[in-house]
Coordinates of C-alpha atoms in Angstrom, one line a residue:
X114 CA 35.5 6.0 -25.0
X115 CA 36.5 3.8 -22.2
X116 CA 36.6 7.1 -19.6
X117 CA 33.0 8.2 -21.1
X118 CA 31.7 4.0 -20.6
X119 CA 33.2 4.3 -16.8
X120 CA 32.1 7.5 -16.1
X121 CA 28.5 6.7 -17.2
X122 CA 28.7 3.4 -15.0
X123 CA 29.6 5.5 -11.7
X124 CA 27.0 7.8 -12.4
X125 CA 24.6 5.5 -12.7
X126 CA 25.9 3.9 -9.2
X127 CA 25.8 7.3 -7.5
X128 CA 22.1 8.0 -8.6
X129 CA 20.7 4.3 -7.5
X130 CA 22.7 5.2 -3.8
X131 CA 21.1 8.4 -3.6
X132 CA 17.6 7.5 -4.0
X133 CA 17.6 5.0 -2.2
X134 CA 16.1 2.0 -3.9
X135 CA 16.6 -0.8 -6.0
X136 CA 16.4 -0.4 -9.7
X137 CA 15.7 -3.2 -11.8
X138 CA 17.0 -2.1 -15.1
X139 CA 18.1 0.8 -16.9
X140 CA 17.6 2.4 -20.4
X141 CA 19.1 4.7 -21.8
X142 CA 17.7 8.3 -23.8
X143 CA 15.8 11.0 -23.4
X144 CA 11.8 10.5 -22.1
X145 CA 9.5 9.3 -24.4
X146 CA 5.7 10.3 -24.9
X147 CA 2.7 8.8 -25.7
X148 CA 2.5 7.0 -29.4
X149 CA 6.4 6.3 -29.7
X150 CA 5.5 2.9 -29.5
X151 CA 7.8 1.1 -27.1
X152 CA 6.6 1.4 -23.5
X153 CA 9.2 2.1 -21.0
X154 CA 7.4 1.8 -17.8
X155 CA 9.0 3.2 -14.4
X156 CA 7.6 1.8 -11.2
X157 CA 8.5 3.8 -7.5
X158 CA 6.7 2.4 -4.4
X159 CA 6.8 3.5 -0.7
X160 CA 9.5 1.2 -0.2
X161 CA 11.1 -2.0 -1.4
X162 CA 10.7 -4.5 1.5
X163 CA 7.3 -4.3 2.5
X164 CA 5.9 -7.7 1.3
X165 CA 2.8 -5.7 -0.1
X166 CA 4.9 -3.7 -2.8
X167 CA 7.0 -5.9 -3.5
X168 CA 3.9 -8.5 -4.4
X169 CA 3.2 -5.4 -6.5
X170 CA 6.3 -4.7 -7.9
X171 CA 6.9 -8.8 -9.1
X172 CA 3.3 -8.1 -11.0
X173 CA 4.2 -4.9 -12.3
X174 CA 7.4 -6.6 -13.8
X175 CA 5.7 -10.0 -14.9
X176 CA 3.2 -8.0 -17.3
X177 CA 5.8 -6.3 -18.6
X178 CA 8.1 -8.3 -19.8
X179 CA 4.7 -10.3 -20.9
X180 CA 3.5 -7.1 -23.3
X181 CA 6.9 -6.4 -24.4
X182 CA 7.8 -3.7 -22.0
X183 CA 10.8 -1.9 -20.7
X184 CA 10.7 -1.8 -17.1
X185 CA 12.7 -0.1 -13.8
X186 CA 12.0 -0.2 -10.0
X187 CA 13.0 2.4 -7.2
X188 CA 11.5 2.7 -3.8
X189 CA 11.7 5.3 -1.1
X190 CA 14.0 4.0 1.7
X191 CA 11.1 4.0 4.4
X192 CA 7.2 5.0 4.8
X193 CA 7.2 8.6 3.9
X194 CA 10.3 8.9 2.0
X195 CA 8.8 11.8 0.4
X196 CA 12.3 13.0 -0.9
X197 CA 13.8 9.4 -1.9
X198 CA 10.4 9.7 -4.5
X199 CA 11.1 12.5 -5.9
X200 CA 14.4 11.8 -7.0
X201 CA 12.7 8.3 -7.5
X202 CA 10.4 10.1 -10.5
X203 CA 13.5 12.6 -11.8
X204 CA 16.1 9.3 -11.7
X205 CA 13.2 7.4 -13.9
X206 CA 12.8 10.9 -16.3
X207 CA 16.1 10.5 -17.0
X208 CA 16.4 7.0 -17.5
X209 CA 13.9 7.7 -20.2
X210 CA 10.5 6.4 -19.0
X211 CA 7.1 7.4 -20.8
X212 CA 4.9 6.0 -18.1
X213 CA 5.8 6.4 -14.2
X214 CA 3.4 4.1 -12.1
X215 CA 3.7 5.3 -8.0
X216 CA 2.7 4.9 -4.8
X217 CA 3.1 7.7 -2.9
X218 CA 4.2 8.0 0.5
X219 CA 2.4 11.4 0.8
X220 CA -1.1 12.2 -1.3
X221 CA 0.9 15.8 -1.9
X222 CA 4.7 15.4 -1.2
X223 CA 5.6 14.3 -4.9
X224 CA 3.2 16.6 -6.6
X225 CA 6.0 18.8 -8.3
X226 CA 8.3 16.1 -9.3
X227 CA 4.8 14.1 -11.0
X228 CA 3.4 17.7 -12.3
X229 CA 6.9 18.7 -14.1
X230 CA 7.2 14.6 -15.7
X231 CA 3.3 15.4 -16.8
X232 CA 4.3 18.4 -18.9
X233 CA 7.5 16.6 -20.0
X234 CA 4.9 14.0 -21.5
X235 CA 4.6 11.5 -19.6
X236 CA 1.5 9.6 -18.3
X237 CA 1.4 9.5 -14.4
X238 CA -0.7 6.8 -12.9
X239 CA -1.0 6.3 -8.8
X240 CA -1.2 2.8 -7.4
X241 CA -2.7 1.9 -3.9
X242 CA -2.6 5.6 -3.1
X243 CA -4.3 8.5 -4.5
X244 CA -2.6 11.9 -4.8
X245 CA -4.3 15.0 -2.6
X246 CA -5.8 16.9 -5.7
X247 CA -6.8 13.3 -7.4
X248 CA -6.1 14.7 -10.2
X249 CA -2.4 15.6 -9.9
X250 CA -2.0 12.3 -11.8
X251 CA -3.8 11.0 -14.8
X252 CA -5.5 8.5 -13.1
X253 CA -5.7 5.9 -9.8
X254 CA -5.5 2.5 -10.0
X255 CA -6.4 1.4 -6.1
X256 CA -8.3 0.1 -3.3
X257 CA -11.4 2.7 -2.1
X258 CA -9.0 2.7 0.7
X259 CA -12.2 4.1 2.9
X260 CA -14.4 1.4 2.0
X261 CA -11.9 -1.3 3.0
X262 CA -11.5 0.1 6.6
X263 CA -15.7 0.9 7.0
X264 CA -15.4 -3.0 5.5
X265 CA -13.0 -3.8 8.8
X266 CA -15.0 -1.7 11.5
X267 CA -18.6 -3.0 10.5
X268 CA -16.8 -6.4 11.4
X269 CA -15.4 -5.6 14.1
X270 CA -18.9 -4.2 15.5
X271 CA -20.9 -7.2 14.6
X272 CA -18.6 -9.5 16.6
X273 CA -18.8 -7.4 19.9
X274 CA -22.5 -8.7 19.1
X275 CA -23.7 -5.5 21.0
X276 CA -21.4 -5.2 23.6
X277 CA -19.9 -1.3 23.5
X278 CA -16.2 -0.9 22.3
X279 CA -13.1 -0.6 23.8
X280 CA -10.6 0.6 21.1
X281 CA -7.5 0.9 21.1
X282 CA -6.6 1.8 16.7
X283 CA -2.8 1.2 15.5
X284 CA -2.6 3.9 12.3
X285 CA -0.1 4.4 9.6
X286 CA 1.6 7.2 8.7
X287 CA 0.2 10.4 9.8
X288 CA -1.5 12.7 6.6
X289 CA -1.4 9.7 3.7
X290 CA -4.3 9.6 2.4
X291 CA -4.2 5.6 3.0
X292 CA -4.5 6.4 6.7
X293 CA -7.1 8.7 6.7
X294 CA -9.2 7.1 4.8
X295 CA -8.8 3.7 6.2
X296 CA -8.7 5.0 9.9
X297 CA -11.9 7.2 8.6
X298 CA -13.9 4.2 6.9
X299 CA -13.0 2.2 10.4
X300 CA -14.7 4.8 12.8
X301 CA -17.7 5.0 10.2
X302 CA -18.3 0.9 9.9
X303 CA -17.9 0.8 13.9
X304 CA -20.5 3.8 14.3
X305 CA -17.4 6.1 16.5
X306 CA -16.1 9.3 16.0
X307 CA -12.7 11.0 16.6
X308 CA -13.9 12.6 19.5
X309 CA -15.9 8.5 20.7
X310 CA -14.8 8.0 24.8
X311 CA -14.9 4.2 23.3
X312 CA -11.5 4.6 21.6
X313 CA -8.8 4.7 24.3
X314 CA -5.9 5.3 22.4
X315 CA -3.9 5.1 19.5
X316 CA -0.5 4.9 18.3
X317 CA 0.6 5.6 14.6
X318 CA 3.5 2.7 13.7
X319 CA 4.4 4.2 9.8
X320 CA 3.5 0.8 8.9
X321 CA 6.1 -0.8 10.8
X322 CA 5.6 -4.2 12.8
X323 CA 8.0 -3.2 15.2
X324 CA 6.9 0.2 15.8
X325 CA 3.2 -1.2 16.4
X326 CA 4.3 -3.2 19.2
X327 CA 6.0 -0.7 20.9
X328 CA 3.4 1.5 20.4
X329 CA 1.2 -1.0 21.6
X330 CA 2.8 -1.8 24.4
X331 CA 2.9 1.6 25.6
X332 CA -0.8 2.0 25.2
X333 CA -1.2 -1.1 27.5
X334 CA 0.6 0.6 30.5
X335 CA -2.0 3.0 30.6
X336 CA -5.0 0.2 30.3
X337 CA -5.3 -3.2 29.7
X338 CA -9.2 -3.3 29.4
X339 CA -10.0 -3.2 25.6
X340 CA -11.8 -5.5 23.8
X341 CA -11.4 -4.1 20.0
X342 CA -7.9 -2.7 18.3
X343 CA -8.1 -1.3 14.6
X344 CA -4.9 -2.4 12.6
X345 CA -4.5 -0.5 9.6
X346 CA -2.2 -3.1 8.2
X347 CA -1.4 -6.5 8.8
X348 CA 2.8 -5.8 10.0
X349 CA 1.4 -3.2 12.1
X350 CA -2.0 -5.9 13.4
X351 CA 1.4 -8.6 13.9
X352 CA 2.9 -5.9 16.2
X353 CA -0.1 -5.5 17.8
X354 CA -0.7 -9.0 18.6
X355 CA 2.4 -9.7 19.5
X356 CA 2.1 -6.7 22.2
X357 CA -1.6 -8.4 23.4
X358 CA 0.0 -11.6 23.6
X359 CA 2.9 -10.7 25.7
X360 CA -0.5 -9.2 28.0
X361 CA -2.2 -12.4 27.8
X362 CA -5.3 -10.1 26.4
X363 CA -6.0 -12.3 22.9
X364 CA -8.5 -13.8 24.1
X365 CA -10.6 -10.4 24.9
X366 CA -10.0 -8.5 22.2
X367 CA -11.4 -8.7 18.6
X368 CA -8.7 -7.3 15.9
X369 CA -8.9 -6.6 12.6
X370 CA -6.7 -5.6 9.4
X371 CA -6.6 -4.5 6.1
X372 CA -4.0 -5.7 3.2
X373 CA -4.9 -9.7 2.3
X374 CA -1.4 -10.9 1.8
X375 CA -0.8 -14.6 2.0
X376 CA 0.7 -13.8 5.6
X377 CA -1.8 -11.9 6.9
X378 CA -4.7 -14.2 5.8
X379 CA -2.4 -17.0 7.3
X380 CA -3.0 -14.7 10.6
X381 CA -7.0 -15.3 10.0
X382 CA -6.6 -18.6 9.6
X383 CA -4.1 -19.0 12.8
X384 CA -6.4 -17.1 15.0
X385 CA -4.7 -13.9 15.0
X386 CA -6.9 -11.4 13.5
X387 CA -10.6 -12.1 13.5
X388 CA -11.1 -10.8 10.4
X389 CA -8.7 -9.1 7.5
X390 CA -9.8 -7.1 4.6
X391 CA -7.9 -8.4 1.7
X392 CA -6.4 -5.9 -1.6
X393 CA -5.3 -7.0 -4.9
X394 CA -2.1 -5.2 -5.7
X395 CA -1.9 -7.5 -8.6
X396 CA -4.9 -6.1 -10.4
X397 CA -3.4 -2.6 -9.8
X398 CA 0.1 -3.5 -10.9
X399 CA -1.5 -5.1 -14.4
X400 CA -3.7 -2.3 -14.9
X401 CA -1.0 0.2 -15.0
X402 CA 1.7 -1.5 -17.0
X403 CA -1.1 -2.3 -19.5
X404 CA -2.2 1.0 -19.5
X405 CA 1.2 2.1 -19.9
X406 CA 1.4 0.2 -22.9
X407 CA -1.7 1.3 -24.4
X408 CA -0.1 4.3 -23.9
X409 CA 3.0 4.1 -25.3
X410 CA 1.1 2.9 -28.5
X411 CA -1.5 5.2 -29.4
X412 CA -1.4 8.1 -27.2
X413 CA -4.2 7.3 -25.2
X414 CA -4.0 7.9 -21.6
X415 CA -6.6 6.3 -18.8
X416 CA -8.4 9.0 -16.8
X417 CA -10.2 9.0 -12.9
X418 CA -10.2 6.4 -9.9
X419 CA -10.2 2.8 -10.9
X420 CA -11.6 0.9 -7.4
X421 CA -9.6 -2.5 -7.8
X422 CA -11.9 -4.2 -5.0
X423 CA -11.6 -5.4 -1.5
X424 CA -12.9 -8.2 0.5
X425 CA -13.5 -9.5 3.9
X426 CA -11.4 -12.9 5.2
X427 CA -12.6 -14.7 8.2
X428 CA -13.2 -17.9 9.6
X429 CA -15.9 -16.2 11.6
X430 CA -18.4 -15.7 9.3
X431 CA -21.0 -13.1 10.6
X432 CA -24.7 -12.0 9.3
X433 CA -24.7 -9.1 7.4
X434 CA -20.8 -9.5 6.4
X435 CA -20.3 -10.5 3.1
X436 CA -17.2 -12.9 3.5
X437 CA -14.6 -15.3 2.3
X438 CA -12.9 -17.8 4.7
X439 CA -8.8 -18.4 5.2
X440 CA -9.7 -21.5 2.6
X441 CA -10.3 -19.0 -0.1
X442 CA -7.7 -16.1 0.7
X443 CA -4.6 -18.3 0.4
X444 CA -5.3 -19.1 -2.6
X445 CA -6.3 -15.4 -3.7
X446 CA -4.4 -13.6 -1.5
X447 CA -3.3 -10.4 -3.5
X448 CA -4.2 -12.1 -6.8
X449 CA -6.5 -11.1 -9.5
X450 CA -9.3 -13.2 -8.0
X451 CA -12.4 -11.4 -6.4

């Protein structure tokens, strides 16, 4: 008995090492479906550092253990950790999950590793990024991740007040569907196209502060006369800055972001970014743990895209931008407010 306790406890260490992420508790058993009764929730983000998840993951946690809730967390071990997901979802399987709430790094990299828990019975809900068919889960709980960056383009364009962009656009990680839309919803709201002479460059930074300002700084050998840069979130818009600073060029440019953490609207407020369009990863994080519980005690599953909203934060109000100023973000910032 004591070999079969100590074996179990290194196994369990070898499978937390080889995924790469942080578990927050373990069960025990096969997976349950729908109607058992006892929700067993398992949450896997992109990673477990980024201030953004891990806002989500503390929410996802806090209405668990508020409904009554089992509940684990694993993460990839970067942006686009496509495989540290997938034996993210098979680790949670195993552990015995029902409901398995993600956010994947890819919109199709996981899809065999959330199609095979499906059929196994469990309910599959994306957070903050939608899979590529949308309906490879059973439903999306998440910013309209192409409104939010038309939301941060049409701002930008209003404060050049007429005066024709220079662009330079700091994008995420190539093929999420995160990126596209946001870079996508940008070009639209600023009136450009792929193909616009206005954009002179841009660098994709996987998220990453540090790899933005390299990336920026590299894009500012080539030319230092911009007067707009496109963020796509607020560690890669602090890289940015930080490489525009070094330039002396903050003062010419109008930047702005998308996420609405506390930090980032502290950015607004500091000067940084003009303007930052603001998420609520807590709305999506109680959404899914409550539908997981709902769920877990009748069966029912949630279906389709639920938009979880998305506002503008500035100090610099502007006509025709519906807005709310650094005053209002802190104190919503990623919140349930809207």
């Amino acid at each position: 008995m004591r070999q079969r306790s100590l074996t179990a406890v290194v196994l369990a260490a070898v499978l937390a090492a080889t995924t790469g992420c942080t578990v927050e508790r373990h069960w025990g058993g096969n997976t349950n479906t729908g109607g058992s009764g006892k929700a067993k929730v398992g949450l896997v983000t992109k990673t477990d550092t980024n201030p953004y998840f891990v806002e989500l993951r503390n929410a996802a946690r806090a209405t668990a253990q508020a409904n009554g809730a089992d509940f684990s967390a694993l993460a990839g071990q970067f942006d686009g950790d496509n495989d540290g997901q997938v034996r993210a979802i098979e680790n949670l399987r195993q552990q015995g999950a029902n409901t398995i709430l993600i956010t994947p790094s890819s919109s199709t990299g996981v899809l065999k590793a959330i199609k095979d828990a499906r059929n196994a019975g469990v309910l599959v809900i994306a957070l903050d990024t939608a899979t590529e068919p949308a309906d490879a889960v059973d439903a999306t709980f998440a910013t309209d991740n192409f409104a939010a960056g038309e939301q941060q383009g049409a701002y930008v364009k209003a404060a050049l007040k007429g005066v024709p962009p220079k662009l330079l656009m700091v994008d995420g990680t190539a093929g999420s569907s995160v990126d596209t839309q946001r870079h996508g919803g940008f070009l639209k709201g600023i009136g450009l196209t792929d193909g616009s002479p206005e954009i002179k460059g841009h660098t994709a930074a996987n998220g990453d502060q540090s790899l933005a300002q390299q990336g920026m700084e590299n894009l500012l050998q080539r030319s230092t006369d911009i007067n707009a840069v496109y963020s796509m979130n607020e560690p890669m818009g602090r890289g940015a800055y930080a490489a525009l600073n070094a330039r002396g060029l903050t003062n010419q440019i109008v930047m702005g972001s998308i996420d609405g953490g506390c930090e980032g609207v502290q950015n607004v407020k500091n000067g940084q970014f003009a303007a930052t369009v603001m998420q609520f990863p807590k709305k999506m994080a109680e959404q899914g743990v409550l539908a997981a519980v709902e769920y877990a005690k009748t069966g029912k599953k949630p279906t389709g895209f639920v938009n979880t909203g998305s506002a503008v934060i500035t100090d610099k109000p502007l006509p025709g931008i519906e807005s709310h100023d650094s005053a209002w973000g802190l104190q919503n910032c990623w919140g349930g407010s809207k």
